[in-house]
Each structure stands twice: as structure tokens, then as C-alpha cells.
mmCIF file of C-alpha atoms in Angstrom:
data_model
loop_
_atom_site.group_PDB
_atom_site.id
_atom_site.type_symbol
_atom_site.label_atom_id
_atom_site.label_comp_id
_atom_site.label_asym_id
_atom_site.label_seq_id
_atom_site.Cartn_x
_atom_site.Cartn_y
_atom_site.Cartn_z
ATOM 1 C CA ASN A 8 -20.146 1.730 6.102
ATOM 2 C CA ALA A 9 -18.218 3.268 3.241
ATOM 3 C CA GLY A 10 -14.596 2.350 2.797
ATOM 4 C CA VAL A 11 -11.829 4.638 1.620
ATOM 5 C CA MET A 12 -13.221 6.746 -1.216
ATOM 6 C CA GLN A 13 -11.045 8.148 -3.954
ATOM 7 C CA ASN A 14 -12.050 10.337 -6.851
ATOM 8 C CA PRO A 15 -11.866 10.667 -9.652
ATOM 9 C CA ARG A 16 -11.370 7.052 -10.647
ATOM 10 C CA HIS A 17 -9.693 8.095 -13.884
ATOM 11 C CA LEU A 18 -8.094 11.459 -14.622
ATOM 12 C CA VAL A 19 -6.668 12.577 -17.942
ATOM 13 C CA ARG A 20 -4.471 15.650 -18.105
ATOM 14 C CA ARG A 21 -2.281 17.260 -20.741
ATOM 15 C CA ARG A 22 1.333 18.058 -19.983
ATOM 16 C CA GLY A 23 1.616 21.231 -17.937
ATOM 17 C CA GLN A 24 -1.856 21.016 -16.383
ATOM 18 C CA GLU A 25 -2.620 20.419 -12.726
ATOM 19 C CA ALA A 26 -3.989 17.202 -11.260
ATOM 20 C CA ARG A 27 -5.956 17.062 -8.016
ATOM 21 C CA LEU A 28 -6.635 13.683 -6.468
ATOM 22 C CA ARG A 29 -9.030 13.379 -3.561
ATOM 23 C CA CYS A 30 -9.246 10.820 -0.787
ATOM 24 C CA SER A 31 -11.868 10.500 1.924
ATOM 25 C CA PRO A 32 -10.677 8.075 4.615
ATOM 26 C CA MET A 33 -12.901 5.557 6.298
ATOM 27 C CA LYS A 34 -15.191 6.977 8.956
ATOM 28 C CA GLY A 35 -13.292 7.462 12.183
ATOM 29 C CA HIS A 36 -9.878 7.267 10.517
ATOM 30 C CA SER A 37 -7.516 10.187 10.959
ATOM 31 C CA HIS A 38 -4.355 8.830 9.321
ATOM 32 C CA VAL A 39 -3.940 8.961 5.550
ATOM 33 C CA TYR A 40 -1.191 7.515 3.358
ATOM 34 C CA TRP A 41 -0.646 8.115 -0.357
ATOM 35 C CA TYR A 42 1.095 5.560 -2.567
ATOM 36 C CA ARG A 43 1.995 5.595 -6.258
ATOM 37 C CA GLN A 44 2.037 2.490 -8.439
ATOM 38 C CA LEU A 45 3.640 2.418 -11.857
ATOM 39 C CA PRO A 46 2.607 -0.337 -14.298
ATOM 40 C CA GLU A 47 3.976 -3.753 -13.332
ATOM 41 C CA GLU A 48 5.506 -2.332 -10.149
ATOM 42 C CA GLY A 49 4.750 -2.304 -6.440
ATOM 43 C CA LEU A 50 3.314 0.492 -4.350
ATOM 44 C CA LYS A 51 5.749 3.289 -3.553
ATOM 45 C CA PHE A 52 5.163 5.291 -0.384
ATOM 46 C CA MET A 53 4.737 9.004 -1.004
ATOM 47 C CA VAL A 54 3.381 10.773 2.058
ATOM 48 C CA TYR A 55 1.728 10.188 5.429
ATOM 49 C CA LEU A 56 -0.618 12.749 6.928
ATOM 50 C CA GLN A 57 -2.716 13.221 10.003
ATOM 51 C CA LYS A 58 -5.375 15.892 10.265
ATOM 52 C CA GLU A 59 -3.708 19.226 9.421
ATOM 53 C CA ASN A 60 -0.213 17.716 9.690
ATOM 54 C CA ILE A 61 2.261 16.203 7.268
ATOM 55 C CA ILE A 62 4.142 13.548 9.235
ATOM 56 C CA ASP A 63 6.376 11.998 6.582
ATOM 57 C CA GLU A 64 6.750 13.221 3.005
ATOM 58 C CA SER A 65 10.020 11.440 2.300
ATOM 59 C CA GLY A 66 8.601 9.599 -0.714
ATOM 60 C CA MET A 67 7.162 12.627 -2.440
ATOM 61 C CA PRO A 68 9.110 14.515 -5.122
ATOM 62 C CA LYS A 69 10.241 17.909 -3.843
ATOM 63 C CA GLU A 70 9.008 19.734 -6.926
ATOM 64 C CA ARG A 71 5.435 19.963 -8.220
ATOM 65 C CA PHE A 72 3.883 17.560 -5.660
ATOM 66 C CA SER A 73 2.047 18.581 -2.517
ATOM 67 C CA ALA A 74 -0.433 16.969 -0.144
ATOM 68 C CA GLU A 75 -2.806 18.181 2.505
ATOM 69 C CA PHE A 76 -5.357 16.750 4.918
ATOM 70 C CA PRO A 77 -7.430 19.624 6.254
ATOM 71 C CA LYS A 78 -9.490 19.588 9.417
ATOM 72 C CA GLU A 79 -12.619 19.330 7.310
ATOM 73 C CA GLY A 80 -12.860 17.548 3.981
ATOM 74 C CA PRO A 81 -10.832 15.011 2.071
ATOM 75 C CA SER A 82 -7.093 14.656 1.725
ATOM 76 C CA ILE A 83 -5.793 16.158 -1.521
ATOM 77 C CA LEU A 84 -2.750 15.112 -3.519
ATOM 78 C CA ARG A 85 -1.863 17.885 -5.932
ATOM 79 C CA ILE A 86 0.473 17.584 -8.883
ATOM 80 C CA GLN A 87 1.340 20.792 -10.693
ATOM 81 C CA GLN A 88 2.597 21.002 -14.282
ATOM 82 C CA VAL A 89 2.174 17.287 -14.875
ATOM 83 C CA VAL A 90 4.581 15.380 -17.110
ATOM 84 C CA ARG A 91 4.164 12.021 -18.825
ATOM 85 C CA GLY A 92 6.217 10.330 -16.102
ATOM 86 C CA ASP A 93 3.497 11.196 -13.584
ATOM 87 C CA SER A 94 1.155 8.730 -15.294
ATOM 88 C CA ALA A 95 0.447 6.073 -12.670
ATOM 89 C CA ALA A 96 -2.171 4.745 -10.276
ATOM 90 C CA TYR A 97 -2.325 6.723 -7.046
ATOM 91 C CA PHE A 98 -3.704 4.887 -4.043
ATOM 92 C CA CYS A 99 -4.808 6.315 -0.747
ATOM 93 C CA ALA A 100 -4.991 4.271 2.448
ATOM 94 C CA SER A 101 -6.280 5.132 5.899
ATOM 95 C CA SER A 102 -6.050 3.876 9.455
ATOM 96 C CA LYS A 103 -7.579 4.916 12.745
ATOM 97 C CA GLY A 104 -4.562 5.776 14.861
ATOM 98 C CA LEU A 105 -4.579 6.540 18.577
ATOM 99 C CA PRO A 106 -5.289 9.888 20.253
ATOM 100 C CA GLY A 107 -2.259 12.081 20.017
ATOM 101 C CA GLY A 108 -1.303 10.486 16.728
ATOM 102 C CA ARG A 109 0.520 7.542 18.191
ATOM 103 C CA ALA A 110 1.345 4.573 16.040
ATOM 104 C CA THR A 111 -0.979 1.588 16.165
ATOM 105 C CA ASN A 112 -0.817 -1.996 15.004
ATOM 106 C CA GLU A 113 -3.732 -1.639 12.642
ATOM 107 C CA LYS A 114 -3.731 -2.625 9.015
ATOM 108 C CA LEU A 115 -4.280 -0.094 6.271
ATOM 109 C CA PHE A 116 -7.458 0.053 4.218
ATOM 110 C CA PHE A 117 -6.966 1.071 0.620
ATOM 111 C CA GLY A 118 -9.151 3.012 -1.770
ATOM 112 C CA SER A 119 -9.708 1.918 -5.373
ATOM 113 C CA GLY A 120 -7.137 4.399 -6.621
ATOM 114 C CA THR A 121 -7.024 7.153 -9.216
ATOM 115 C CA GLN A 122 -5.504 6.297 -12.566
ATOM 116 C CA LEU A 123 -3.755 9.410 -13.850
ATOM 117 C CA SER A 124 -2.937 9.548 -17.544
ATOM 118 C CA VAL A 125 -0.864 12.427 -18.869
ATOM 119 C CA LEU A 126 -1.105 13.020 -22.609
ATOM 120 C CA GLY B 5 17.789 1.481 3.451
ATOM 121 C CA GLN B 6 14.674 -0.621 3.123
ATOM 122 C CA ASN B 7 14.722 -3.581 0.760
ATOM 123 C CA ILE B 8 11.994 -6.130 0.067
ATOM 124 C CA ASP B 9 12.383 -8.892 -2.512
ATOM 125 C CA GLN B 10 9.847 -11.293 -3.962
ATOM 126 C CA PRO B 11 9.673 -13.202 -7.262
ATOM 127 C CA THR B 12 8.225 -11.274 -10.175
ATOM 128 C CA GLU B 13 6.001 -13.999 -11.583
ATOM 129 C CA MET B 14 4.759 -17.465 -10.716
ATOM 130 C CA THR B 15 2.423 -19.930 -12.388
ATOM 131 C CA ALA B 16 0.450 -22.769 -10.839
ATOM 132 C CA THR B 17 -2.338 -25.193 -11.642
ATOM 133 C CA GLU B 18 -5.882 -25.019 -10.348
ATOM 134 C CA GLY B 19 -6.231 -27.132 -7.203
ATOM 135 C CA ALA B 20 -2.515 -27.088 -6.434
ATOM 136 C CA ILE B 21 -0.518 -25.367 -3.673
ATOM 137 C CA VAL B 22 1.817 -22.426 -4.257
ATOM 138 C CA GLN B 23 4.296 -20.703 -1.958
ATOM 139 C CA ILE B 24 5.318 -17.097 -2.555
ATOM 140 C CA ASN B 25 8.500 -16.064 -0.768
ATOM 141 C CA CYS B 26 9.494 -12.652 0.505
ATOM 142 C CA THR B 27 12.800 -11.546 1.999
ATOM 143 C CA TYR B 28 13.345 -8.180 3.611
ATOM 144 C CA GLN B 29 16.033 -5.964 5.085
ATOM 145 C CA THR B 30 14.482 -3.082 6.975
ATOM 146 C CA SER B 31 14.969 -1.020 10.099
ATOM 147 C CA GLY B 32 12.205 -0.481 12.634
ATOM 148 C CA PHE B 33 10.414 -3.740 11.743
ATOM 149 C CA ASN B 34 6.937 -3.887 13.237
ATOM 150 C CA GLY B 35 5.105 -6.581 11.325
ATOM 151 C CA LEU B 36 4.725 -8.096 7.872
ATOM 152 C CA PHE B 37 1.601 -7.976 5.731
ATOM 153 C CA TRP B 38 0.416 -9.758 2.616
ATOM 154 C CA TYR B 39 -2.033 -8.047 0.287
ATOM 155 C CA GLN B 40 -3.791 -9.333 -2.818
ATOM 156 C CA GLN B 41 -4.305 -7.026 -5.770
ATOM 157 C CA HIS B 42 -6.313 -7.793 -8.889
ATOM 158 C CA ALA B 43 -5.471 -5.742 -11.958
ATOM 159 C CA GLY B 44 -6.905 -2.237 -11.732
ATOM 160 C CA GLU B 45 -8.193 -2.718 -8.203
ATOM 161 C CA ALA B 46 -7.223 -1.772 -4.663
ATOM 162 C CA PRO B 47 -4.948 -4.018 -2.607
ATOM 163 C CA THR B 48 -6.934 -6.068 -0.132
ATOM 164 C CA PHE B 49 -5.578 -7.383 3.150
ATOM 165 C CA LEU B 50 -4.795 -11.111 3.350
ATOM 166 C CA SER B 51 -2.652 -11.721 6.422
ATOM 167 C CA TYR B 52 -0.450 -10.226 9.077
ATOM 168 C CA ASN B 53 2.498 -11.624 11.075
ATOM 169 C CA VAL B 54 4.375 -9.852 13.818
ATOM 170 C CA LEU B 55 5.729 -12.878 15.702
ATOM 171 C CA ASP B 56 7.635 -15.842 14.270
ATOM 172 C CA GLY B 57 5.567 -18.747 13.062
ATOM 173 C CA LEU B 58 2.631 -19.655 10.908
ATOM 174 C CA GLU B 59 -0.709 -17.852 10.725
ATOM 175 C CA GLU B 60 -3.485 -19.822 9.034
ATOM 176 C CA LYS B 61 -6.656 -18.356 7.617
ATOM 177 C CA GLY B 62 -8.690 -20.690 5.449
ATOM 178 C CA ARG B 63 -6.888 -21.452 2.193
ATOM 179 C CA PHE B 64 -4.185 -18.885 2.971
ATOM 180 C CA SER B 65 -1.310 -19.184 5.445
ATOM 181 C CA SER B 66 1.590 -16.876 6.103
ATOM 182 C CA PHE B 67 4.880 -17.617 7.821
ATOM 183 C CA LEU B 68 7.432 -15.268 9.357
ATOM 184 C CA SER B 69 11.010 -15.678 10.549
ATOM 185 C CA ARG B 70 12.263 -12.368 11.895
ATOM 186 C CA SER B 71 15.826 -13.611 12.453
ATOM 187 C CA LYS B 72 16.081 -14.590 8.791
ATOM 188 C CA GLY B 73 14.143 -11.633 7.417
ATOM 189 C CA TYR B 74 11.889 -14.084 5.592
ATOM 190 C CA SER B 75 8.218 -14.677 5.045
ATOM 191 C CA TYR B 76 6.092 -16.756 2.737
ATOM 192 C CA LEU B 77 2.464 -16.826 1.702
ATOM 193 C CA LEU B 78 0.994 -20.279 1.095
ATOM 194 C CA LEU B 79 -2.104 -20.646 -1.046
ATOM 195 C CA LYS B 80 -3.872 -24.014 -1.040
ATOM 196 C CA GLU B 81 -6.534 -25.473 -3.315
ATOM 197 C CA LEU B 82 -5.842 -22.825 -5.908
ATOM 198 C CA GLN B 83 -8.772 -21.371 -7.805
ATOM 199 C CA MET B 84 -8.789 -19.390 -11.037
ATOM 200 C CA LYS B 85 -9.870 -16.298 -9.100
ATOM 201 C CA ASP B 86 -6.575 -16.436 -7.176
ATOM 202 C CA SER B 87 -4.817 -15.129 -10.291
ATOM 203 C CA ALA B 88 -3.611 -11.742 -9.025
ATOM 204 C CA SER B 89 -0.577 -9.914 -7.712
ATOM 205 C CA TYR B 90 0.499 -10.684 -4.172
ATOM 206 C CA LEU B 91 2.229 -7.870 -2.345
ATOM 207 C CA CYS B 92 4.569 -8.396 0.579
ATOM 208 C CA ALA B 93 4.726 -5.313 2.811
ATOM 209 C CA VAL B 94 6.795 -4.583 5.887
ATOM 210 C CA ARG B 95 5.485 -2.175 8.482
ATOM 211 C CA VAL B 96 8.201 -0.029 9.946
ATOM 212 C CA THR B 97 7.937 2.277 12.907
ATOM 213 C CA ALA B 98 9.826 5.521 12.608
ATOM 214 C CA PRO B 99 10.413 7.983 15.445
ATOM 215 C CA TYR B 100 8.156 11.015 15.616
ATOM 216 C CA MET B 101 8.830 13.628 18.218
ATOM 217 C CA PHE B 102 5.201 14.440 18.968
ATOM 218 C CA SER B 103 3.756 10.983 19.431
ATOM 219 C CA GLY B 104 6.559 8.530 19.953
ATOM 220 C CA GLY B 105 6.386 6.946 16.542
ATOM 221 C CA TYR B 106 4.425 6.410 13.399
ATOM 222 C CA ASN B 107 3.921 3.424 11.135
ATOM 223 C CA LYS B 108 4.164 3.087 7.405
ATOM 224 C CA LEU B 109 4.058 0.151 5.034
ATOM 225 C CA ILE B 110 6.929 -0.488 2.645
ATOM 226 C CA PHE B 111 5.891 -2.708 -0.263
ATOM 227 C CA GLY B 112 7.782 -5.156 -2.386
ATOM 228 C CA ALA B 113 7.260 -5.063 -6.144
ATOM 229 C CA GLY B 114 4.671 -7.823 -5.967
ATOM 230 C CA THR B 115 4.438 -11.348 -7.394
ATOM 231 C CA ARG B 116 2.053 -11.911 -10.304
ATOM 232 C CA LEU B 117 0.446 -15.317 -9.922
ATOM 233 C CA ALA B 118 -1.238 -16.961 -12.887
ATOM 234 C CA VAL B 119 -3.450 -19.961 -12.124
ATOM 235 C CA HIS B 120 -4.110 -22.282 -15.076
ATOM 236 C CA PRO B 121 -6.806 -24.943 -15.448
#
């Protein structure tokens, strides 16, 4: 029973390149959350998605960042034209949710994260 | 706005007891979580409180007072492997027109605990 899978584990990009981070939620989970963690800091909420829908992207920068969770396949966090300040650990978490996307009282399960380093 | 405060660092001795405090000011409160995170690893769930009082789970206990916006995590019989960051997180429920609401976790900055022999 695989948990939340993120890849790659480490990603190195040069300034101006694109970064694509992938997250496969736990089996049966349809809610995905992305968080960013800077060194020595807590987890900052970025975006919450359900299948084919962005529910809350209030924590995601308006420029260069985008996220999707297609009907088939993993959730993707995409960062265009990366800058050094994007260097951080990006964690994905998933939960099951109820039919119709209603909120539940479940805890989140986290992946091992992707460490993005921008040179 | 949402605000969660916890001490930045704490130290303790192996075998001792340590209490990590967390205060919060949030809207749409729907539960408080504690997660443990070792360096370079994923946060792992420790405990959950939604009602006032103490929840005990082995060496770990967590307390919540909703009226005071306060929680603590109590770790007993400390072991070296307990050296980690401890993250306090508040779950808030926000309105969503299509489903009645959605949940998200808002994290504090974490408390780095160092356990010494």
C-alpha cells in the first residue's frame, strides 16, 4: 500500500529553466495539497486541488507557478523561469475526501518532498 | 488572518519530559494537529485534537483549549530519536460553493527539539 509518492526527490535547475514536480496521492485519495518549506521554516500552504479542479490557490504566487491534478495521472506543480528564491522543499499531501468534494475530518498524509535547488 | 506561534527551539535530556506549546488565532477552526518532522523527511502525524482536553497516545499527549487558542504536545521518557522538529497545525474549514466547505492545514514554523544524553 504505497503512500504519497513524489518525484523527483531532488531537482537541480539553473535560473530561467522550468521545474516540474510530480505527486501521486495515496490510492483512493482525490484531494491533493502542495506546501513549500524554506530552510528552518514551517510548511506554507500553496494550493489545494481535487481531480480536475483547483479549489484554493491563495498561497501560490500569481506569476510563474501553476498546478494541476488531471483526471488521470499525478498532480503537477510547475514553476516557470525559476529564480534562486524558489529553492525550497516542496511537499505534497493527500486525503480521501467525501463524494462531491465535501470536507472531511481526515488527517493529511505527506510525501517525502522534492528538494528544488536553483543554481 | 491566520497566526500560529510556537517556540523556535527547545532542548531536553534523554529520559525527561518536555512540553511544546502552541498558540493560535485562526478563523474557521476545525481541529489541531501535531506532526513530527526529521530533517529532510516528510512530516508524520502524531496527534489530533478537536475537542478541549487531553489526548494520550503512548509517550505522546496533546492538549487543546479552544477558548484560549492554546495547545501543547507533551513528550515523556524522551529518547535520542525524538530529536526532530514538531509542527503545530490548525485545520481550518473555508466555504466552498460547490461542496459546503473544504479543509486545509495551516502550519506554525515548527519547534526544533534537541535531546541530549
